[in-house]
Coordinates of C-alpha atoms in Angstrom, one line a residue:
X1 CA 0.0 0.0 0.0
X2 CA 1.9 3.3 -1.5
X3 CA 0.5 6.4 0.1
X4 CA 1.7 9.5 -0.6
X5 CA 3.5 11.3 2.4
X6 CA 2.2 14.9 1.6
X7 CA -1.7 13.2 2.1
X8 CA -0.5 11.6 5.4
X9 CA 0.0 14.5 7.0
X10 CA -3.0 16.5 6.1
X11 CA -5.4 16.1 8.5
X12 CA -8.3 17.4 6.4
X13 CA -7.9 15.0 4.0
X14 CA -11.8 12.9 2.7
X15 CA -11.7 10.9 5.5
X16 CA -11.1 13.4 8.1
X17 CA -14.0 14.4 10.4
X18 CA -15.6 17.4 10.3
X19 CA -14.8 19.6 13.5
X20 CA -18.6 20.9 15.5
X21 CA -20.1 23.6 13.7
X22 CA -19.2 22.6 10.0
X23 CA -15.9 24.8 9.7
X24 CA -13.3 22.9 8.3
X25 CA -9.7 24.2 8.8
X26 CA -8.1 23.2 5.8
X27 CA -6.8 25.4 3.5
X28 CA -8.9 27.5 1.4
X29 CA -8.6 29.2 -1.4
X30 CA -8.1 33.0 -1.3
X31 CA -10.6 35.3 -3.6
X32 CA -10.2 35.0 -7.0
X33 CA -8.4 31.5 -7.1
X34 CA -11.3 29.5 -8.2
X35 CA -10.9 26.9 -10.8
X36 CA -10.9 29.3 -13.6
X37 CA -9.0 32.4 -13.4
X38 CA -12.5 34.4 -14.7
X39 CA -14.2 32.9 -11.7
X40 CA -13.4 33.7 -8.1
X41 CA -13.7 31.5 -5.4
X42 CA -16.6 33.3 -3.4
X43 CA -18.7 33.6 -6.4
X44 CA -19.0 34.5 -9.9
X45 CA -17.3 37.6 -11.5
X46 CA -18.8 39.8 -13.6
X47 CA -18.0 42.3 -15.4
X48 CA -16.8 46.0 -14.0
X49 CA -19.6 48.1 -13.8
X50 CA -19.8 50.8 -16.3
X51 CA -19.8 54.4 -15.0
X52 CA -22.9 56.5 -14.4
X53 CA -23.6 58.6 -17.1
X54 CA -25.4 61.1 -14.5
X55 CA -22.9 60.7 -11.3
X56 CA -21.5 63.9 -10.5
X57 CA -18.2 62.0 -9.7
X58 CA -17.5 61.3 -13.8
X59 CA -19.2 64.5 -15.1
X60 CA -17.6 66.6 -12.9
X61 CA -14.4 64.7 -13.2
X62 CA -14.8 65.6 -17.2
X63 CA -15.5 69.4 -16.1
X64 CA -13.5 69.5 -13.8
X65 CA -10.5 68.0 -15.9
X66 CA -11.2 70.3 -19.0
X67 CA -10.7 73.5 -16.7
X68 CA -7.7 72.3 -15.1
X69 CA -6.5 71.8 -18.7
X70 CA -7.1 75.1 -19.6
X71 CA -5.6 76.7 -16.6
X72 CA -2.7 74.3 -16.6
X73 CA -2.0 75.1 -20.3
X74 CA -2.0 78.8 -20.0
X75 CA 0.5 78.5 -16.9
X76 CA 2.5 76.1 -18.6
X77 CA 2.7 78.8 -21.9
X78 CA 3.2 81.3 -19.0
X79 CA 6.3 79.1 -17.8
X80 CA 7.6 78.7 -21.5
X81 CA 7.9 82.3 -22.1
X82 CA 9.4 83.1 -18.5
X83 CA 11.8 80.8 -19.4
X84 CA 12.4 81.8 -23.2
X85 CA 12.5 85.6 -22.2
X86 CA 14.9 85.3 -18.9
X87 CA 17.2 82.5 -18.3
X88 CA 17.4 83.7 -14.8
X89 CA 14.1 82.5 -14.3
X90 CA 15.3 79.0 -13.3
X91 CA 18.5 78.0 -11.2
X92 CA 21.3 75.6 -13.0
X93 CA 21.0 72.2 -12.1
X94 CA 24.6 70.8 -12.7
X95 CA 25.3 67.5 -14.0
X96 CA 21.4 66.4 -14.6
X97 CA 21.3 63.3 -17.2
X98 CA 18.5 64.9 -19.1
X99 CA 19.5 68.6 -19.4
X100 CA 18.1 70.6 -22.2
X101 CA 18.6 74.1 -21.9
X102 CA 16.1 76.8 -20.8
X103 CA 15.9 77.9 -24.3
X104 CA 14.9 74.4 -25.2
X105 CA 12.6 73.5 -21.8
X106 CA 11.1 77.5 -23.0
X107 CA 10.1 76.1 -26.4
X108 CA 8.5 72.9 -24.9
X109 CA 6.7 74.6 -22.3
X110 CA 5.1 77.1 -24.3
X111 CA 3.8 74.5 -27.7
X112 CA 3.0 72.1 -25.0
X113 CA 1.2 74.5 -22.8
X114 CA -0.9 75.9 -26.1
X115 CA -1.7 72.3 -26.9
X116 CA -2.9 71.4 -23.3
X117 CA -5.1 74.7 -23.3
X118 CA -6.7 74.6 -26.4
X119 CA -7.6 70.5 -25.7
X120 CA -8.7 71.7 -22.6
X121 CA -11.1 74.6 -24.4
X122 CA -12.1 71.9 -26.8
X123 CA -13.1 69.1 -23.9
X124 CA -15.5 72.1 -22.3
X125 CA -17.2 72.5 -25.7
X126 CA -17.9 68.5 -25.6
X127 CA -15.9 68.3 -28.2
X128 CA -15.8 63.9 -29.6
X129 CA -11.6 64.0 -30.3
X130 CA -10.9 66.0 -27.1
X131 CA -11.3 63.0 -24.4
X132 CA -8.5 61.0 -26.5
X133 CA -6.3 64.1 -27.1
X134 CA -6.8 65.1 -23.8
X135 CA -5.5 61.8 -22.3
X136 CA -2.2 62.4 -24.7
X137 CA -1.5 66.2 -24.0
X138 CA -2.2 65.4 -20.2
X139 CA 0.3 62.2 -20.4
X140 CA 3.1 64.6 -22.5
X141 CA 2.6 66.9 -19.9
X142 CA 3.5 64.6 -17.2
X143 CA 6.5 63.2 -18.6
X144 CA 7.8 66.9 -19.7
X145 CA 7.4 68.1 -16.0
X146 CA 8.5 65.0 -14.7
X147 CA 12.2 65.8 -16.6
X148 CA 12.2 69.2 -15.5
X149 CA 12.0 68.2 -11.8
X150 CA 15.1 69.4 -11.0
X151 CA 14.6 73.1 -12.2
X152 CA 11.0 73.7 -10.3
X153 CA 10.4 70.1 -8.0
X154 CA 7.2 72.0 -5.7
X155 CA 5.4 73.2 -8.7
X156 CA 6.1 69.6 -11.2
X157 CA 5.0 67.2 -8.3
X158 CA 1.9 69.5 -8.1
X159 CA 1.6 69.3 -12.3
X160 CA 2.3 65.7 -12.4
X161 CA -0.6 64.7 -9.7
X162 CA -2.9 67.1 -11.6
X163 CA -2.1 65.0 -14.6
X164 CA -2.8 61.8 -13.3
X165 CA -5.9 63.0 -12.0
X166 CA -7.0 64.4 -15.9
X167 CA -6.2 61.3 -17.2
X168 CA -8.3 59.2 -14.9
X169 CA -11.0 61.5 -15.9
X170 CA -10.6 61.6 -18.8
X171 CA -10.6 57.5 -19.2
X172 CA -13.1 57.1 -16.7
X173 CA -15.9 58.6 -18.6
X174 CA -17.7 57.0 -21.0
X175 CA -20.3 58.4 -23.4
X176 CA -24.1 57.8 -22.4
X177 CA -25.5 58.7 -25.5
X178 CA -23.1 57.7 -28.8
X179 CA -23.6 58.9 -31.8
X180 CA -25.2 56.2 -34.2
X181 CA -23.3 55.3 -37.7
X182 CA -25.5 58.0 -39.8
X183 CA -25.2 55.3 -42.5
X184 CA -27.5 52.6 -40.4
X185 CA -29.6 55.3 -38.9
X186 CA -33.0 54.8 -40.0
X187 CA -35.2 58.0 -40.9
X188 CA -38.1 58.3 -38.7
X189 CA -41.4 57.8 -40.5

């Protein structure tokens, strides 16, 4: 009779009686290691629920989102041109691996900060391509500010959470109302 060792020792094993009470004290799988990856252990998983068209928490995000946009954009333009007119503006930072002049950081500042504002304008209007752009300008913006840490660390930290925030926004909202194909709209009779 060849039993395996690891079976031996388990003391929960089929012919192991059940403690008072029904509890077991084997081990037990954790949530979300059922037998299928899809399907968790203390019941079925379904899909994430879409966002509420009406919730305040995703329109306003979207509102919310397009105005910081704006704002962000003009101060960013703001930062560009402080930078392009005075190079005083900002202290040198030495030996930084990912120096660009303020000349340079000027000029990316100020097309970035027009292209963040003017998405930002566009969002407010409700505009269809501004949710996508949006989520690009806001992610170019992050990574800019997150290189020019060392020249102005208070004010990127405070860009770069802004940033995340507009992006989450921005992907969190979904459309209640899509516009139909206009070729497989049907005219009303």
């Amino acid at each position: 009779m060849d039993e395996d060792p690891s079976r031996a020792a388990d003391p929960s094993g089929p012919g192991a009686p059940t403690p008072p009470g029904g509890f077991a004290q084997g081990p037990r799988s954790a949530p979300g290691q059922g037998d299928a990856p899809w399907r968790r252990a203390d019941g079925p998983a379904g899909p994430a629920p879409a966002p509420d068209p009406d919730s305040l928490w995703v329109t306003g995000g979207v509102l919310f989102a397009g105005i910081l946009m704006l704002c962000q954009g003009a101060v960013a333009a703001l930062e560009g041109i402080a930078a392009l007119a005075d190079g005083d503006v900002y202290g040198d930072v030495g030996g930084y691996l990912y120096r660009i002049s303020l000349t340079g950081w000027g000029w990316i500042h100020l097309v970035l900060g027009v292209c963040v504002a003017v998405t930002g304008a566009a969002l407010l209007k409700g505009a269809g391509w501004a949710r996508v752009a949006g989520i690009l300008v806001a992610a170019l913006n992050l990574f800019a500010h997150f290189l020019f840490l060392p020249y102005a660390p208070l004010w990127s930290v405070i860009v770069i959470g802004l940033d995340i925030f507009v992006i989450w926004a921005l992907a969190a909202y979904r459309d209640p109302d899509p516009d139909p194909d206009p070729a497989s709209a049907t005219v009303p009779r």
